[in-house]
N, C-alpha and C. Protein backbone atom coordinates (compact mmCIF):
# COMPACT_ATOMS: atom_id res chain seq x y z
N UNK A 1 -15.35 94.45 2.62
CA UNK A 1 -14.33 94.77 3.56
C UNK A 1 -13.93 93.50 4.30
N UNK A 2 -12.44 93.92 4.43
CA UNK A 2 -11.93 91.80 5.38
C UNK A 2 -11.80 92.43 6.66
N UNK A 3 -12.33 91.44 7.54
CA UNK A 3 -11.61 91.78 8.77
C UNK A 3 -11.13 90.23 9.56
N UNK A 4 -10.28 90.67 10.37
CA UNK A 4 -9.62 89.81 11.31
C UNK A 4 -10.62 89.03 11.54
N UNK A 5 -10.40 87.33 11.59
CA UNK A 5 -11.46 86.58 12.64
C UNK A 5 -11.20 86.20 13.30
N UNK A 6 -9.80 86.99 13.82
CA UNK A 6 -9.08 86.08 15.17
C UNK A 6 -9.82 86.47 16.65
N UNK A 7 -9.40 85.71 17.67
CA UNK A 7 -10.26 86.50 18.81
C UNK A 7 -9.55 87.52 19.77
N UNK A 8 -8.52 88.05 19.11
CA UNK A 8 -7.93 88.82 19.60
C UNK A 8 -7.15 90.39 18.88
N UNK A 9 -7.99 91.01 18.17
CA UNK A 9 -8.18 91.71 17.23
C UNK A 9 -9.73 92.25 17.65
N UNK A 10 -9.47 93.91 17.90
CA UNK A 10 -10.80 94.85 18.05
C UNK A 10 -11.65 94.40 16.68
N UNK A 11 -11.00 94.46 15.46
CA UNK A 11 -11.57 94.66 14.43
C UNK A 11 -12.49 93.58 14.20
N UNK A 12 -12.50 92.23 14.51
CA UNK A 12 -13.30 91.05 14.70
C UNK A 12 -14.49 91.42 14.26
N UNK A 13 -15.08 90.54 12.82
CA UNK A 13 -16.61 90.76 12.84
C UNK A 13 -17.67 89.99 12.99
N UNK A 14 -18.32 89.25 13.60
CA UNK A 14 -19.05 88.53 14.37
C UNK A 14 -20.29 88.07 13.61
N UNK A 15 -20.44 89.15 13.09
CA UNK A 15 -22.26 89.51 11.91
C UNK A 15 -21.92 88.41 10.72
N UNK A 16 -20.77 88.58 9.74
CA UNK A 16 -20.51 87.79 8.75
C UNK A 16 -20.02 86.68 8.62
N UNK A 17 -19.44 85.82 9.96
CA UNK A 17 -18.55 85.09 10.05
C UNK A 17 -19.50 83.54 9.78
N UNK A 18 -19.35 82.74 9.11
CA UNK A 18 -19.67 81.52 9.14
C UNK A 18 -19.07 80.75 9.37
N UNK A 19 -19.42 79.71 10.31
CA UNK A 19 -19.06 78.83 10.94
C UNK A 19 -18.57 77.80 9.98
N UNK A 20 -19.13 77.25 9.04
CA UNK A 20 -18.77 76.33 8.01
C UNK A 20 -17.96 76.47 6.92
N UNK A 21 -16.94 77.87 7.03
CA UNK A 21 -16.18 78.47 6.38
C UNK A 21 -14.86 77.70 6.54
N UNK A 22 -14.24 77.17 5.58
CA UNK A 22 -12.87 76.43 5.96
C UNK A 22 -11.65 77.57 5.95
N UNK A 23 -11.31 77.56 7.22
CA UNK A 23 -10.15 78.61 7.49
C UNK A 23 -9.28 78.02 7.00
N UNK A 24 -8.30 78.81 6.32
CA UNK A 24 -6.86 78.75 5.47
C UNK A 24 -5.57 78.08 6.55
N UNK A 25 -5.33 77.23 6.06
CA UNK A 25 -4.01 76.28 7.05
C UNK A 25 -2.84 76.88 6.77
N UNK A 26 -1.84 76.88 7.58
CA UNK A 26 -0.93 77.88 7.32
C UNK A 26 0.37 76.92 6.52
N UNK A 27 0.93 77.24 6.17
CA UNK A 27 2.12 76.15 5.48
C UNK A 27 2.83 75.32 6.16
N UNK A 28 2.97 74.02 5.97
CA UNK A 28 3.29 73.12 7.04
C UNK A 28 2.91 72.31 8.06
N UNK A 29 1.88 72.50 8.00
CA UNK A 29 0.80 72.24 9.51
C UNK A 29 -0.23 71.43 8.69
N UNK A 30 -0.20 70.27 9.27
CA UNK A 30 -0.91 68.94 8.72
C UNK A 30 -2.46 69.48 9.60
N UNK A 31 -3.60 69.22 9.26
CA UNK A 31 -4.79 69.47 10.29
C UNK A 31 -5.10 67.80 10.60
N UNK A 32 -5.49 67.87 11.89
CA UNK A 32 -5.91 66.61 12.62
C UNK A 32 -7.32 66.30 12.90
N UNK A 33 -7.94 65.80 12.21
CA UNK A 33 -9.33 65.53 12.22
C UNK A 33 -10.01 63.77 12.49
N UNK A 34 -10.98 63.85 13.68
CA UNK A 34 -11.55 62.28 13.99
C UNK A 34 -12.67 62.72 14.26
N UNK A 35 -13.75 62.72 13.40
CA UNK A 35 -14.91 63.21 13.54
C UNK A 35 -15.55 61.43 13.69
N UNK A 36 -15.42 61.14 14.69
CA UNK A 36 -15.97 60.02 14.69
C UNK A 36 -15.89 58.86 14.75
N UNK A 37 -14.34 58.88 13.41
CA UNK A 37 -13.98 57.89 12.59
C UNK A 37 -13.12 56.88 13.37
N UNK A 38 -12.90 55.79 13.03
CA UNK A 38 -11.76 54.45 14.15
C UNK A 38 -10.93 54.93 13.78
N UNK A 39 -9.66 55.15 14.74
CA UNK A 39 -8.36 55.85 14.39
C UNK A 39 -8.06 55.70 13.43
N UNK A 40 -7.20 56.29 12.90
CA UNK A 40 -6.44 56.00 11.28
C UNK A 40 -5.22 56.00 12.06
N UNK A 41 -4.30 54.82 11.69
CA UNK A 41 -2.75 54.83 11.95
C UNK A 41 -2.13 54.47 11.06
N UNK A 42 -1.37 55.53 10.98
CA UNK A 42 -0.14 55.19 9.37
C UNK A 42 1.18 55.67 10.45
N UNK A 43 1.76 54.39 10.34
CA UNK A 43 3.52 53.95 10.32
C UNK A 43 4.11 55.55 9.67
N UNK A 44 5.23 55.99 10.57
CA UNK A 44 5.88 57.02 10.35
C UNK A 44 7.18 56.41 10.19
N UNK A 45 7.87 56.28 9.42
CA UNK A 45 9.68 55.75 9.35
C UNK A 45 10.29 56.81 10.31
N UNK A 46 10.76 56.35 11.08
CA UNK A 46 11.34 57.00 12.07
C UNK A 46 12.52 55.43 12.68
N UNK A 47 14.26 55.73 12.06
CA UNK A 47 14.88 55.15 12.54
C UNK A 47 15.34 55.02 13.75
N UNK A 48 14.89 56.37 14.73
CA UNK A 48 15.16 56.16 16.03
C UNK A 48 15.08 57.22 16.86
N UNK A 49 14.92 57.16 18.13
CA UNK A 49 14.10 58.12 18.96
C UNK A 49 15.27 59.30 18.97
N UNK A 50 14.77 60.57 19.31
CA UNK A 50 15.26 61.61 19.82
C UNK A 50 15.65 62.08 20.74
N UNK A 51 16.82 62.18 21.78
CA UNK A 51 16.77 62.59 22.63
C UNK A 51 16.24 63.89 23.56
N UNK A 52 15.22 64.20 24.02
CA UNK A 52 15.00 65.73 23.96
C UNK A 52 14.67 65.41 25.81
N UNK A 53 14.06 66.96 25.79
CA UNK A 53 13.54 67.39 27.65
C UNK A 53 12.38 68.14 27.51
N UNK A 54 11.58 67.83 28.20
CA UNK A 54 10.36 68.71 28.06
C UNK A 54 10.64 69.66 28.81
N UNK A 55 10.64 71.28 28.29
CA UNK A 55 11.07 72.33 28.70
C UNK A 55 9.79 73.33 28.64
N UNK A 56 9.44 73.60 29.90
CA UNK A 56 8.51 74.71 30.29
C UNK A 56 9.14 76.02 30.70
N UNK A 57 8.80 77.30 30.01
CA UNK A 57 9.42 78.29 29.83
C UNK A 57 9.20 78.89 31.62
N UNK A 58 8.71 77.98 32.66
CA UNK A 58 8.70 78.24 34.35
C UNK A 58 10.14 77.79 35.01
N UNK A 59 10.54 77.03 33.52
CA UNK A 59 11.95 76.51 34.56
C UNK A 59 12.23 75.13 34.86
N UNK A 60 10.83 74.27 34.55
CA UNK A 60 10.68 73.09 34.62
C UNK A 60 10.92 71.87 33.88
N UNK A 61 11.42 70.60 34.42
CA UNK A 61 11.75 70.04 33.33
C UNK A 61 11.05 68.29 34.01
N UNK A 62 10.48 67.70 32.88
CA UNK A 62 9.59 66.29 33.12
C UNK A 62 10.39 65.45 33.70
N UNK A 63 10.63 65.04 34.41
CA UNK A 63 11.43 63.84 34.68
C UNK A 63 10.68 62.45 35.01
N UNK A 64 10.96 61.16 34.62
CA UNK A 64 9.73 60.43 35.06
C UNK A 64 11.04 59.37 35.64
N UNK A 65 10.97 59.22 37.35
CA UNK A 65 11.00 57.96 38.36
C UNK A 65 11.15 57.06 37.86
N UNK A 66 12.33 56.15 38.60
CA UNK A 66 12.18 55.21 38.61
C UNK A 66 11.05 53.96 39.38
N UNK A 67 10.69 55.01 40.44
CA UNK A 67 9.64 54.75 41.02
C UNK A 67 7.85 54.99 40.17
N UNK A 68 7.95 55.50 39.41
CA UNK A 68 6.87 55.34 38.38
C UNK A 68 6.36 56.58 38.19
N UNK A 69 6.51 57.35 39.30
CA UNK A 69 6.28 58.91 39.63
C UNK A 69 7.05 59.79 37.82
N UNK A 70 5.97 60.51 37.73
CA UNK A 70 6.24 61.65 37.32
C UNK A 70 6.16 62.94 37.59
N UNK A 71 7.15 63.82 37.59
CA UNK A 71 7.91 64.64 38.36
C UNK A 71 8.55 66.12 37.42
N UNK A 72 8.14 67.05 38.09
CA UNK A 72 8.70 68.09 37.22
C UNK A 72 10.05 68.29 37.80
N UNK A 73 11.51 68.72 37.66
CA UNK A 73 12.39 68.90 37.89
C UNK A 73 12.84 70.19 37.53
N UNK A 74 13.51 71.24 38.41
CA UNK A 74 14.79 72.30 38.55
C UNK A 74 15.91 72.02 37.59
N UNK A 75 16.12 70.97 37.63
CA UNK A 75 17.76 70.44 37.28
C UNK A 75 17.85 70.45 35.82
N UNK A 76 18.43 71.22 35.10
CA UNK A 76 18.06 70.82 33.59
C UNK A 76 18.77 69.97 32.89
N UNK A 77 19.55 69.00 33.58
CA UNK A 77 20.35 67.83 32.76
C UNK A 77 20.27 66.48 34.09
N UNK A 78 19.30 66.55 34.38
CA UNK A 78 18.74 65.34 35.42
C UNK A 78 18.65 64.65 34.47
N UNK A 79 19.01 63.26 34.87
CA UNK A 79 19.54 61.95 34.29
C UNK A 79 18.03 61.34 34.16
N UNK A 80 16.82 61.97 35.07
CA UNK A 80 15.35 61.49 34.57
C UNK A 80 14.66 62.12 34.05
N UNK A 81 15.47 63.13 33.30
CA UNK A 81 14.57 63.87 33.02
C UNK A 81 14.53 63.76 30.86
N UNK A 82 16.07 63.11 30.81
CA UNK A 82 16.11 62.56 29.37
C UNK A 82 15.12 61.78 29.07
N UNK A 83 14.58 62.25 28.09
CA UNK A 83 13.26 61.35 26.74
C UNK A 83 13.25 60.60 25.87
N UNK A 84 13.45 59.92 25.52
CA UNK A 84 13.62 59.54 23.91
C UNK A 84 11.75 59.62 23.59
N UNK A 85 12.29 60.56 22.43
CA UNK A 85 10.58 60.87 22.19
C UNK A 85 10.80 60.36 20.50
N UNK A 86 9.53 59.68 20.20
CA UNK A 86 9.50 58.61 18.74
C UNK A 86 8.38 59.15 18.24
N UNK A 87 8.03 59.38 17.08
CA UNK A 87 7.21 59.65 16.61
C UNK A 87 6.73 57.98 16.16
N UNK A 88 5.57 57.23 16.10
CA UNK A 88 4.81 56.24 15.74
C UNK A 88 4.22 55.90 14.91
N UNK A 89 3.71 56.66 14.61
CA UNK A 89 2.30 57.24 13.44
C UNK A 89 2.00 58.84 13.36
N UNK A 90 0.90 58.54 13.26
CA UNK A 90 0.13 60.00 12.29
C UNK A 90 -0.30 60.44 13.63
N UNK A 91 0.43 61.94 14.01
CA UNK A 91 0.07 62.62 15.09
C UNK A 91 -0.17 61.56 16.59
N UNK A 92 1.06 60.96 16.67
CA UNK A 92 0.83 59.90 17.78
C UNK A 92 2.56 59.95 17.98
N UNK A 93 3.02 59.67 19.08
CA UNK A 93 4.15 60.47 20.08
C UNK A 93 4.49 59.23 20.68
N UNK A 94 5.72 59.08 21.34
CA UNK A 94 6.10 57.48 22.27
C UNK A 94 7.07 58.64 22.85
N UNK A 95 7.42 58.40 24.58
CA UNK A 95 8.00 59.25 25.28
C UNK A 95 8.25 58.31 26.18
N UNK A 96 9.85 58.33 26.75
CA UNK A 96 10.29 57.17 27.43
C UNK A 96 11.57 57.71 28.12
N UNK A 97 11.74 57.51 29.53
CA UNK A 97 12.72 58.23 30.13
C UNK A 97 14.26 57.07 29.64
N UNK A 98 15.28 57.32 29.53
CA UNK A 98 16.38 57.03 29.23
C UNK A 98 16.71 56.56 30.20
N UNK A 99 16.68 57.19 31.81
CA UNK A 99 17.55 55.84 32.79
C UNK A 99 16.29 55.35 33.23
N UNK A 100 15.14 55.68 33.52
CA UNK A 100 13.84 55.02 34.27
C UNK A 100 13.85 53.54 33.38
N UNK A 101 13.75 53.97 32.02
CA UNK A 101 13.28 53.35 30.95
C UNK A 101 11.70 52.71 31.19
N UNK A 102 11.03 53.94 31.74
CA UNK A 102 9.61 53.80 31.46
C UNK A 102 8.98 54.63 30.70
N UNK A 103 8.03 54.28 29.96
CA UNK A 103 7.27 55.47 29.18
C UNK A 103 6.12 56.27 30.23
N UNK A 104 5.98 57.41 29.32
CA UNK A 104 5.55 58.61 30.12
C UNK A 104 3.81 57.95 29.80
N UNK A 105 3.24 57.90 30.79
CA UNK A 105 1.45 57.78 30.60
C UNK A 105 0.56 58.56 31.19
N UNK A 106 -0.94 58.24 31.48
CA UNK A 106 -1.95 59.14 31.79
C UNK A 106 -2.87 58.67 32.01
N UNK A 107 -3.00 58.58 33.32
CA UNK A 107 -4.18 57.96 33.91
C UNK A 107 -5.71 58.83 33.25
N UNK A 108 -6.56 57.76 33.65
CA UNK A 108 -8.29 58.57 33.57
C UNK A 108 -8.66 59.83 34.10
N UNK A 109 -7.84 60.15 35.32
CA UNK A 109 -7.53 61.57 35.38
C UNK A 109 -6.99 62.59 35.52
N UNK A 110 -5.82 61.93 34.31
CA UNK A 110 -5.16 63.05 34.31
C UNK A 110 -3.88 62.89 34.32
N UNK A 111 -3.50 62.50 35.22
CA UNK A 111 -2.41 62.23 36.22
C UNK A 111 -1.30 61.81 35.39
N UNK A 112 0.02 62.36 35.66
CA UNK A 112 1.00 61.36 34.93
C UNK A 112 1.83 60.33 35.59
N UNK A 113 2.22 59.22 34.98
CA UNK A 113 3.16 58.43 35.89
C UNK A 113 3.67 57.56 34.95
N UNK A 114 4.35 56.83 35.35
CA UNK A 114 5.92 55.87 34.22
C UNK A 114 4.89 54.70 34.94
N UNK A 115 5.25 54.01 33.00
CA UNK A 115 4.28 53.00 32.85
C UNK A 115 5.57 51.93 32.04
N UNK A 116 5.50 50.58 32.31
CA UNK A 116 6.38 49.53 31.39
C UNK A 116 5.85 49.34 30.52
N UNK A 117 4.39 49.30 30.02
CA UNK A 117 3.92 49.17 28.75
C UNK A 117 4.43 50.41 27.64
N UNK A 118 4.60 49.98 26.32
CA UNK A 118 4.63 50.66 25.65
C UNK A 118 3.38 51.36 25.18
N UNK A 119 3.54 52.87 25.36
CA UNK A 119 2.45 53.73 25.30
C UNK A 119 2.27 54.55 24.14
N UNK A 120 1.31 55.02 23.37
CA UNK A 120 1.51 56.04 22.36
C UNK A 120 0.56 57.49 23.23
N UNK A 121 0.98 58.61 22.90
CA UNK A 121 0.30 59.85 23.03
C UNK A 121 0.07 60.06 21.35
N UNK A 122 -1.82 60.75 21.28
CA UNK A 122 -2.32 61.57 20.18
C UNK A 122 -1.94 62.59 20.23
């Protein structure tokens, strides 16, 4: 008998489930694995960034300062709140405000704020 191994499904069976079982990837969806290993970076051809907005379904939108501050914003066509978001490599992201023209970063804890170095996100 199959049952669900999701964790949100009554039917869930707990008794048979092995941990070392490779769950089925769904179509499309690259899996991201660093068990350890020194990054792997492979060059993505990417002729040029995207314009996008980071859109939180609360209403919110990223904007990053010219002052270095990063900032959620109301406004949904705030002039800091445009991205150019680049893909770099392999599961690695570049995010850069359009008038700030700083990239989006992350401090040790946490924290976000506009940085002049060029930054990558994993």
């Amino acid at each position: 008998m199959n049952y669900c191994k999701c964790f949100h499904c009554e039917d869930e069976s707990t008794d048979d489930s092995d941990p070392d079982e490779e769950v089925p990837i769904p179509p499309g969806v690259i899996p991201l694995q660093n068990e350890g290993k020194e990054q792997e970076r492979v060059p993505v051809q990417t002729p040029s960034a995207s314009r996008k907005q980071l859109f939180a379904m609360t209403g919110w939108n990223v904007a990053i300062y010219p002052s270095m501050k990063v900032r959620g914003t109301r406004e949904h066509y705030s002039v800091f709140a445009i991205l150019d978001v680049r893909a770099v490599g392999k599961g690695e992201v570049q995010m850069r405000g359009v008038e700030s023209g700083l990239y989006l970063a992350m401090s040790n804890k946490g924290r976000l704020y506009g940085e002049y170095k060029n930054l990558y996100f994993l």
